[in-house]
Amino acid sequence: MIFFDYIRGLIALRKVHPAFRIPTVEGLQQCLHFLDTCDSGVIAYTLGEYANGDVWKEILVAYNGNRHQAEINIPEQEWTVVCSDGQINLDSQEHLHGGNIQIAPSSALILYRQ
């Protein structure tokens, strides 16, 4: 049931935020920027500048495919946590301030800033 709720949350997130539905290669090239994670098991990227008309200024997505916790460095900004540790909360009040952050094993982290 928990996995089902997680997938349902990801679908809701995608439906509400057009940044996750960029329709063209040109749009992706303009908005999508990969971060150097220094770890082959971790991929992280940002979707920036109100991508595809989104209300969020910048979105950061990081996936840790490792079976151990990973650390990445994200831009020093005030970020709101939407997805962490297998939980999605579109109304989250949890914040991170950038710098070095931890990502749980085999999980995703989705943050945004206004």
Short mmCIF file of C-alpha atoms in Angstrom, two decimals:
data_model
loop_
_atom_site.label_atom_id
_atom_site.label_comp_id
_atom_site.label_asym_id
_atom_site.label_seq_id
_atom_site.Cartn_x
_atom_site.Cartn_y
_atom_site.Cartn_z
CA MET A 1 0.00 0.00 0.00
CA ILE A 2 2.85 2.42 0.75
CA PHE A 3 4.36 1.95 -2.72
CA PHE A 4 0.93 2.53 -4.28
CA ASP A 5 0.58 5.81 -2.35
CA TYR A 6 4.06 6.89 -3.46
CA ILE A 7 3.27 6.26 -7.14
CA ARG A 8 -0.09 8.00 -6.77
CA GLY A 9 1.73 10.98 -5.25
CA LEU A 10 4.22 11.11 -8.13
CA ILE A 11 1.36 11.08 -10.64
CA ALA A 12 -0.41 13.89 -8.75
CA LEU A 13 2.82 15.90 -8.67
CA ARG A 14 3.25 15.48 -12.42
CA LYS A 15 -0.36 16.48 -13.13
CA VAL A 16 -0.17 19.65 -11.00
CA HIS A 17 3.24 20.85 -12.22
CA PRO A 18 3.79 21.44 -15.94
CA ALA A 19 7.59 21.48 -15.43
CA PHE A 20 7.37 17.67 -15.35
CA ARG A 21 5.60 17.65 -18.73
CA ILE A 22 7.92 19.68 -20.99
CA PRO A 23 6.77 18.70 -24.49
CA THR A 24 9.78 19.55 -26.68
CA VAL A 25 13.47 18.81 -26.87
CA GLU A 26 14.13 22.54 -27.12
CA GLY A 27 12.18 23.15 -23.92
CA LEU A 28 14.18 20.47 -22.13
CA GLN A 29 17.47 21.86 -23.40
CA GLN A 30 16.51 25.28 -22.10
CA CYS A 31 15.21 24.25 -18.65
CA LEU A 32 17.02 21.02 -17.70
CA HIS A 33 20.43 21.32 -16.01
CA PHE A 34 22.31 18.35 -14.55
CA LEU A 35 24.26 18.69 -11.31
CA ASP A 36 27.65 17.05 -10.82
CA THR A 37 27.03 14.52 -8.05
CA CYS A 38 30.51 12.91 -8.04
CA ASP A 39 28.73 9.55 -7.64
CA SER A 40 27.83 7.27 -10.55
CA GLY A 41 24.85 5.93 -8.59
CA VAL A 42 23.28 9.37 -8.10
CA ILE A 43 21.69 11.59 -10.71
CA ALA A 44 20.44 15.09 -9.96
CA TYR A 45 19.04 17.86 -12.09
CA THR A 46 17.15 21.11 -11.91
CA LEU A 47 14.22 22.35 -13.95
CA GLY A 48 14.57 26.09 -13.83
CA GLU A 49 13.00 29.44 -14.48
CA TYR A 50 9.35 28.47 -14.15
CA ALA A 51 9.82 25.58 -16.61
CA ASN A 52 6.90 25.12 -18.98
CA GLY A 53 4.90 27.80 -17.12
CA ASP A 54 5.18 26.16 -13.69
CA VAL A 55 4.47 28.21 -10.53
CA TRP A 56 7.69 26.93 -8.93
CA LYS A 57 10.74 28.92 -9.97
CA GLU A 58 13.14 25.99 -9.79
CA ILE A 59 12.73 22.29 -9.11
CA LEU A 60 15.54 19.99 -8.01
CA VAL A 61 15.23 16.23 -8.49
CA ALA A 62 17.83 13.78 -7.17
CA TYR A 63 17.78 9.98 -7.40
CA ASN A 64 20.06 7.80 -5.30
CA GLY A 65 20.30 4.39 -6.97
CA ASN A 66 22.85 3.16 -4.45
CA ARG A 67 22.11 0.74 -1.63
CA HIS A 68 23.75 3.18 0.74
CA GLN A 69 23.09 6.78 1.72
CA ALA A 70 24.60 9.35 -0.63
CA GLU A 71 25.61 12.97 -0.21
CA ILE A 72 25.30 15.66 -2.86
CA ASN A 73 25.89 19.38 -2.89
CA ILE A 74 22.93 21.49 -3.97
CA PRO A 75 22.76 25.24 -4.60
CA GLU A 76 22.65 27.40 -1.46
CA GLN A 77 19.00 28.42 -1.62
CA GLU A 78 15.88 28.01 0.51
CA TRP A 79 14.35 24.75 -0.79
CA THR A 80 11.00 23.20 0.15
CA VAL A 81 10.99 19.40 0.36
CA VAL A 82 8.18 17.75 -1.61
CA CYS A 83 9.48 14.18 -1.80
CA SER A 84 11.82 12.47 0.64
CA ASP A 85 12.22 8.96 2.06
CA GLY A 86 9.40 7.54 -0.06
CA GLN A 87 6.87 10.18 1.05
CA ILE A 88 5.31 12.88 -1.13
CA ASN A 89 3.72 15.94 0.45
CA LEU A 90 2.59 18.66 -1.94
CA ASP A 91 1.78 20.91 1.05
CA SER A 92 5.12 20.39 2.78
CA GLN A 93 6.52 22.98 5.16
CA GLU A 94 9.88 21.19 5.48
CA HIS A 95 12.86 23.23 4.24
CA LEU A 96 16.50 22.70 3.34
CA HIS A 97 19.02 25.49 2.88
CA GLY A 98 21.31 23.93 0.32
CA GLY A 99 24.89 22.80 0.64
CA ASN A 100 25.69 19.14 1.36
CA ILE A 101 22.57 17.04 1.83
CA GLN A 102 21.94 13.34 2.42
CA ILE A 103 19.76 11.14 0.21
CA ALA A 104 18.48 7.83 1.55
CA PRO A 105 19.43 4.60 -0.26
CA SER A 106 17.35 3.73 -3.35
CA SER A 107 15.22 6.85 -3.10
CA ALA A 108 14.31 10.18 -4.67
CA LEU A 109 14.43 13.71 -3.32
CA ILE A 110 12.32 16.45 -4.93
CA LEU A 111 12.69 20.05 -3.82
CA TYR A 112 11.49 23.39 -5.13
CA ARG A 113 12.02 27.08 -4.57
CA GLN A 114 9.80 30.05 -5.28
#
